Rosetta silent file (secondary structure, phi, psi, omega in degrees, C-alpha in Angstrom):
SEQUENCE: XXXXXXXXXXXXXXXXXXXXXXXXXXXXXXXXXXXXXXXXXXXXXXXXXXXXXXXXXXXXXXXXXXXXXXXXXXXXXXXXXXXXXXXXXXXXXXXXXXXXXXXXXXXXXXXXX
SCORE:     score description
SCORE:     0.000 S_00000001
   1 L     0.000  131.944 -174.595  -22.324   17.109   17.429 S_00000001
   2 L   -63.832  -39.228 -172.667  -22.774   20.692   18.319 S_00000001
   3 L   -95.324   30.411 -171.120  -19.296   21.002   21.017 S_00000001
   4 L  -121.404  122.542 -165.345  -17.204   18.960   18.465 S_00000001
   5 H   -54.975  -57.691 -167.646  -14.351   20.699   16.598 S_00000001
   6 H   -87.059   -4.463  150.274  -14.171   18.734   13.700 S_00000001
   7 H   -80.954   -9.709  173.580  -17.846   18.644   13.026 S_00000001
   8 H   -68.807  -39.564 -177.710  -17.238   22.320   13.230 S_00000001
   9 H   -71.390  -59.569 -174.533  -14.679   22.285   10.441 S_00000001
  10 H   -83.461   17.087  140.244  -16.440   20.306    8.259 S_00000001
  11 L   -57.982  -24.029  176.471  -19.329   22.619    8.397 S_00000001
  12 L   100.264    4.773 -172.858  -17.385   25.173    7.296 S_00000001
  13 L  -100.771   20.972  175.398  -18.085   27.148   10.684 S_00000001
  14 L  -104.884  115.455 -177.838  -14.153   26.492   11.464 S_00000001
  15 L   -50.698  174.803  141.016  -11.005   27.621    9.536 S_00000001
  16 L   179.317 -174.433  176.988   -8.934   25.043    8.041 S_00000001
  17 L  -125.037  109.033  178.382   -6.765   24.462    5.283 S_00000001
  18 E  -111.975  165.497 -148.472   -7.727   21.916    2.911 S_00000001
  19 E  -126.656  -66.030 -162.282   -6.344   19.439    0.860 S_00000001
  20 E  -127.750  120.283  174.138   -9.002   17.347   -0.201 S_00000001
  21 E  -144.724  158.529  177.778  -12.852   17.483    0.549 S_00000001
  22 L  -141.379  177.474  164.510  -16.059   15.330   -1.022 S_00000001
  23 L   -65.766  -24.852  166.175  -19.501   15.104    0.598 S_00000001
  24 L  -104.988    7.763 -152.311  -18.344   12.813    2.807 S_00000001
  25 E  -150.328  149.522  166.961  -14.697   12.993    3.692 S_00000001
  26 E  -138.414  140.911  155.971  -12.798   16.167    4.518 S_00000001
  27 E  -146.164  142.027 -175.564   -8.410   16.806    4.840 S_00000001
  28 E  -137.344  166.379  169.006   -6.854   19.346    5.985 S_00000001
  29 E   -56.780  136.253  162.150   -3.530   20.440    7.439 S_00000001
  30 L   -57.732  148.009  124.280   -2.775   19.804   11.130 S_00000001
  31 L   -23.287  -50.689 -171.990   -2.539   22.440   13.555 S_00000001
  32 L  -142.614   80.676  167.565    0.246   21.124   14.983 S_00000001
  33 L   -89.401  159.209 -174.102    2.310   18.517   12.947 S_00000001
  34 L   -97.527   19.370 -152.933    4.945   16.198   13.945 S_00000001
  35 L  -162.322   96.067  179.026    6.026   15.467   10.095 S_00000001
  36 L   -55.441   22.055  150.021    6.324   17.985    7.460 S_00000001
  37 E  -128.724  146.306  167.274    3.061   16.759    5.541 S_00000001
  38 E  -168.318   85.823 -144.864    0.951   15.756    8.532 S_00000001
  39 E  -119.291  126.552  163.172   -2.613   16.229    6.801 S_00000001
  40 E  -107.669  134.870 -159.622   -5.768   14.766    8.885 S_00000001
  41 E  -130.947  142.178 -164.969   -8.732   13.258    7.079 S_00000001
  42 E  -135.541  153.687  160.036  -12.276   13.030    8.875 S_00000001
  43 E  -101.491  138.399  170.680  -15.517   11.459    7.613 S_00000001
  44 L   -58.935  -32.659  157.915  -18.330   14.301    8.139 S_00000001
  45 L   -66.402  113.825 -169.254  -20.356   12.004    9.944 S_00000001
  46 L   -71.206  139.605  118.713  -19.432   12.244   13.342 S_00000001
  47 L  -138.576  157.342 -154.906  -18.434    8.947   15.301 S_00000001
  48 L   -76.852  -43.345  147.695  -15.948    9.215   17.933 S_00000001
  49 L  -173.303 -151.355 -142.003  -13.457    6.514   16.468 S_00000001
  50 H   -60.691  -77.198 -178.241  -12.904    2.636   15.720 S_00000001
  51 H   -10.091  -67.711 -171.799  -14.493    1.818   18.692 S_00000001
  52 H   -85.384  -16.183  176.876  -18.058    3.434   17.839 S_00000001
  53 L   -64.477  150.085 -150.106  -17.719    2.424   14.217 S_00000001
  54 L  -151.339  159.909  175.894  -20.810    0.110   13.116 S_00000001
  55 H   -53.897  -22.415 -121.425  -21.205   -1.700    9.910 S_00000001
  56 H  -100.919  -33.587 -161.182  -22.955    1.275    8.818 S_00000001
  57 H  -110.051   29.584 -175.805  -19.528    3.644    8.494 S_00000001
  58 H   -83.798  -33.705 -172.890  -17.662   -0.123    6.725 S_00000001
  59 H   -87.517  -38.601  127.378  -17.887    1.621    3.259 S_00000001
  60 H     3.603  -65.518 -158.653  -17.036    5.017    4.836 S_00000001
  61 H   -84.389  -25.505  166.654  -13.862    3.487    6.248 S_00000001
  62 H   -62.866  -61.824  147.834  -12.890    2.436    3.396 S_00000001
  63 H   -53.282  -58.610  158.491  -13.031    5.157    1.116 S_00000001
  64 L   -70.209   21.750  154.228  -10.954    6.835    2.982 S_00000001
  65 L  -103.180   -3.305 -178.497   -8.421    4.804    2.883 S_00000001
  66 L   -89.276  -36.247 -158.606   -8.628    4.197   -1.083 S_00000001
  67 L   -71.453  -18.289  162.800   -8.866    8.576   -1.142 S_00000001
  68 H   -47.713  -80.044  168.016   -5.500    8.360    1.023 S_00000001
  69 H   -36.517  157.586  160.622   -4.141    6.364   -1.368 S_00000001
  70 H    96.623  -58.593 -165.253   -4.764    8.774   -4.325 S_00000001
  71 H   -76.792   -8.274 -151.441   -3.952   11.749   -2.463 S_00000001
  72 H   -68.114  -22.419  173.211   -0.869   10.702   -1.197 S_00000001
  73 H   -85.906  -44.865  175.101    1.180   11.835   -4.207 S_00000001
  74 H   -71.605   14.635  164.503   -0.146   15.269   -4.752 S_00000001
  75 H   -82.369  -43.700 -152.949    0.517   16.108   -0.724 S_00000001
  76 L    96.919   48.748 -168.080    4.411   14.886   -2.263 S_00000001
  77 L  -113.933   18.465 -169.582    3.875   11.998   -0.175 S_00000001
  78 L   -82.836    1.994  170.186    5.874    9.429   -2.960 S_00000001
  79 L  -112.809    3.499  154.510    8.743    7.474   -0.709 S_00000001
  80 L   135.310 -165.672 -167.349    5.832    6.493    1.453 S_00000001
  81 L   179.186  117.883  178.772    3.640    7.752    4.341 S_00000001
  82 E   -95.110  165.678  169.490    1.894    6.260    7.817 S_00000001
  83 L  -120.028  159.162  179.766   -1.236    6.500    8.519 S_00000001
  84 L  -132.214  162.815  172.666   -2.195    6.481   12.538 S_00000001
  85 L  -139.694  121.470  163.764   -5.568    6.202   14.106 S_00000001
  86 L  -111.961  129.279 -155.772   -5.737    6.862   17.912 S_00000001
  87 L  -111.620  124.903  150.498   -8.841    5.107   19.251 S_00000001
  88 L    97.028  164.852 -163.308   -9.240    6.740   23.035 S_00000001
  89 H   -91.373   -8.107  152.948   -7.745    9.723   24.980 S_00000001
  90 H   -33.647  -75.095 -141.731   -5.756    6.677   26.728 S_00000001
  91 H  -111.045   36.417  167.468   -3.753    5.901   23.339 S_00000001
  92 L    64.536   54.038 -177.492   -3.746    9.844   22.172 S_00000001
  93 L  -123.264  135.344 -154.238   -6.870   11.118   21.056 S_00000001
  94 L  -131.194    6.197  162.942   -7.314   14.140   21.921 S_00000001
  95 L  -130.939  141.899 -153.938  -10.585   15.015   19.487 S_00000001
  96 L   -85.196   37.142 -146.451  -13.164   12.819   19.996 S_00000001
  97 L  -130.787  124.496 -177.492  -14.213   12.902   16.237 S_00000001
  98 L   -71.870  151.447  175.501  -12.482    9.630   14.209 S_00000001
  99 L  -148.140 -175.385  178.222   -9.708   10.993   11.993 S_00000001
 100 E  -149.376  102.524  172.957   -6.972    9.489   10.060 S_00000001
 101 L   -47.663 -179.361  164.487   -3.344   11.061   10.691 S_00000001
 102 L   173.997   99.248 -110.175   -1.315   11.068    7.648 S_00000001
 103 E  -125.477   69.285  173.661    2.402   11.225    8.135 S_00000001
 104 E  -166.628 -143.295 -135.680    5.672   11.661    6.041 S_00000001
 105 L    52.445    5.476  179.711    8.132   13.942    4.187 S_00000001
 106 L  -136.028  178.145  160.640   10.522   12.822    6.329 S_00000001
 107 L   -59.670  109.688 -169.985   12.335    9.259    7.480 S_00000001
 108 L  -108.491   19.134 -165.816    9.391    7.300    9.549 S_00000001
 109 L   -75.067  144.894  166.569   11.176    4.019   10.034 S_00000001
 110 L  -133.403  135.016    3.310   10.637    2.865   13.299 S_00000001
 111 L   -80.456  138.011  161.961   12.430    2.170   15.602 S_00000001
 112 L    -9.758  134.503  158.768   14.739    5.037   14.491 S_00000001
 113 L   104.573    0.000    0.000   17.946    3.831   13.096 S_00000001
Protein backbone atom coordinates (compact mmCIF):
# COMPACT_ATOMS: atom_id res chain seq x y z
CA UNK A 1 0.00 0.00 0.00
CA UNK A 2 1.30 3.31 -1.09
CA UNK A 3 -0.25 5.63 2.32
CA UNK A 4 0.89 2.79 4.70
CA UNK A 5 3.76 3.47 7.14
CA UNK A 6 4.99 0.21 7.62
CA UNK A 7 5.01 -0.77 4.02
CA UNK A 8 7.05 2.36 3.93
CA UNK A 9 9.60 1.03 6.39
CA UNK A 10 9.99 -2.07 4.99
CA UNK A 11 10.85 -0.56 1.72
CA UNK A 12 13.46 1.09 3.12
CA UNK A 13 11.78 4.57 2.14
CA UNK A 14 11.28 5.05 6.14
CA UNK A 15 13.89 5.24 8.98
CA UNK A 16 13.86 2.60 11.46
CA UNK A 17 16.03 0.81 13.64
CA UNK A 18 16.34 -2.75 13.13
CA UNK A 19 16.74 -5.74 14.91
CA UNK A 20 16.04 -8.40 12.67
CA UNK A 21 15.03 -8.38 8.87
CA UNK A 22 14.64 -11.47 6.10
CA UNK A 23 12.76 -11.16 2.79
CA UNK A 24 9.80 -11.51 4.40
CA UNK A 25 9.66 -10.34 7.97
CA UNK A 26 11.07 -7.07 9.26
CA UNK A 27 11.74 -5.76 13.46
CA UNK A 28 12.49 -2.85 14.53
CA UNK A 29 12.38 -0.66 17.62
CA UNK A 30 9.13 1.12 18.56
CA UNK A 31 8.73 4.69 18.35
CA UNK A 32 7.18 4.87 21.36
CA UNK A 33 7.57 1.88 23.83
CA UNK A 34 5.76 1.00 26.88
CA UNK A 35 8.58 -1.71 27.99
CA UNK A 36 12.20 -1.23 27.76
CA UNK A 37 12.62 -3.79 24.74
CA UNK A 38 9.36 -3.11 22.92
CA UNK A 39 10.57 -4.25 19.30
CA UNK A 40 7.64 -4.62 16.52
CA UNK A 41 7.85 -7.30 13.85
CA UNK A 42 5.82 -6.91 10.45
CA UNK A 43 5.51 -9.35 7.54
CA UNK A 44 6.37 -7.17 4.25
CA UNK A 45 3.33 -8.21 2.73
CA UNK A 46 0.85 -5.88 3.67
CA UNK A 47 -2.51 -7.20 5.31
CA UNK A 48 -4.16 -5.08 7.75
CA UNK A 49 -4.22 -7.75 10.67
CA UNK A 50 -5.79 -11.19 11.93
CA UNK A 51 -8.86 -10.30 10.58
CA UNK A 52 -7.70 -10.02 6.76
CA UNK A 53 -5.32 -12.92 7.21
CA UNK A 54 -6.16 -15.84 4.58
CA UNK A 55 -4.68 -19.23 4.47
CA UNK A 56 -2.30 -17.76 2.17
CA UNK A 57 -0.23 -15.59 5.08
CA UNK A 58 -0.75 -19.37 7.58
CA UNK A 59 3.03 -20.07 6.96
CA UNK A 60 3.83 -16.32 7.19
CA UNK A 61 2.21 -16.26 10.63
CA UNK A 62 4.02 -18.65 11.72
CA UNK A 63 7.42 -17.86 11.02
CA UNK A 64 7.15 -15.13 12.79
CA UNK A 65 6.38 -16.45 15.65
CA UNK A 66 9.20 -19.31 15.48
CA UNK A 67 11.75 -15.90 14.42
CA UNK A 68 10.31 -14.32 17.82
CA UNK A 69 11.25 -17.13 19.47
CA UNK A 70 14.95 -17.06 18.35
CA UNK A 71 15.27 -13.48 18.63
CA UNK A 72 14.04 -13.13 21.88
CA UNK A 73 17.38 -13.73 23.61
CA UNK A 74 19.64 -11.51 21.66
CA UNK A 75 16.97 -8.37 22.23
CA UNK A 76 18.00 -9.71 26.25
CA UNK A 77 14.57 -10.84 26.31
CA UNK A 78 15.59 -14.25 28.70
CA UNK A 79 13.01 -14.07 31.93
CA UNK A 80 10.33 -13.98 29.30
CA UNK A 81 8.45 -11.57 26.98
CA UNK A 82 4.56 -10.94 25.61
CA UNK A 83 3.74 -10.77 22.51
CA UNK A 84 0.37 -8.54 21.66
CA UNK A 85 -1.49 -8.30 18.43
CA UNK A 86 -4.20 -5.55 18.22
CA UNK A 87 -6.69 -6.58 15.53
CA UNK A 88 -8.84 -3.10 14.91
CA UNK A 89 -8.49 0.63 15.86
CA UNK A 90 -11.41 -0.48 18.42
CA UNK A 91 -8.87 -2.82 20.46
CA UNK A 92 -5.65 -0.38 19.71
CA UNK A 93 -4.41 -0.46 16.38
CA UNK A 94 -3.42 2.39 15.39
CA UNK A 95 -1.37 1.19 11.96
CA UNK A 96 -3.38 -0.61 9.85
CA UNK A 97 -0.44 -2.92 8.73
CA UNK A 98 -0.47 -6.48 11.00
CA UNK A 99 2.45 -6.32 13.42
CA UNK A 100 3.49 -8.28 16.35
CA UNK A 101 4.36 -6.16 19.63
CA UNK A 102 7.07 -7.67 21.56
CA UNK A 103 7.24 -6.74 25.19
CA UNK A 104 9.60 -7.18 28.27
CA UNK A 105 12.73 -6.13 30.22
CA UNK A 106 10.66 -5.42 32.83
CA UNK A 107 7.90 -7.31 35.30
CA UNK A 108 4.73 -8.05 32.82
CA UNK A 109 2.67 -10.12 35.20
CA UNK A 110 -0.70 -9.18 34.95
CA UNK A 111 -2.73 -8.12 36.89
CA UNK A 112 0.12 -6.18 38.60
CA UNK A 113 0.96 -7.52 41.94
Amino acid sequence: MTDCIFCKIAAGELPSTKVYEDDEILGFRDLYPVAPVHVLFIPKKHFANLGEATAGNQALLGKMLLVIGREAAGLGLTEGYRIVSNCGESAGQSVGHFHLHVMGGVDMMWPPG
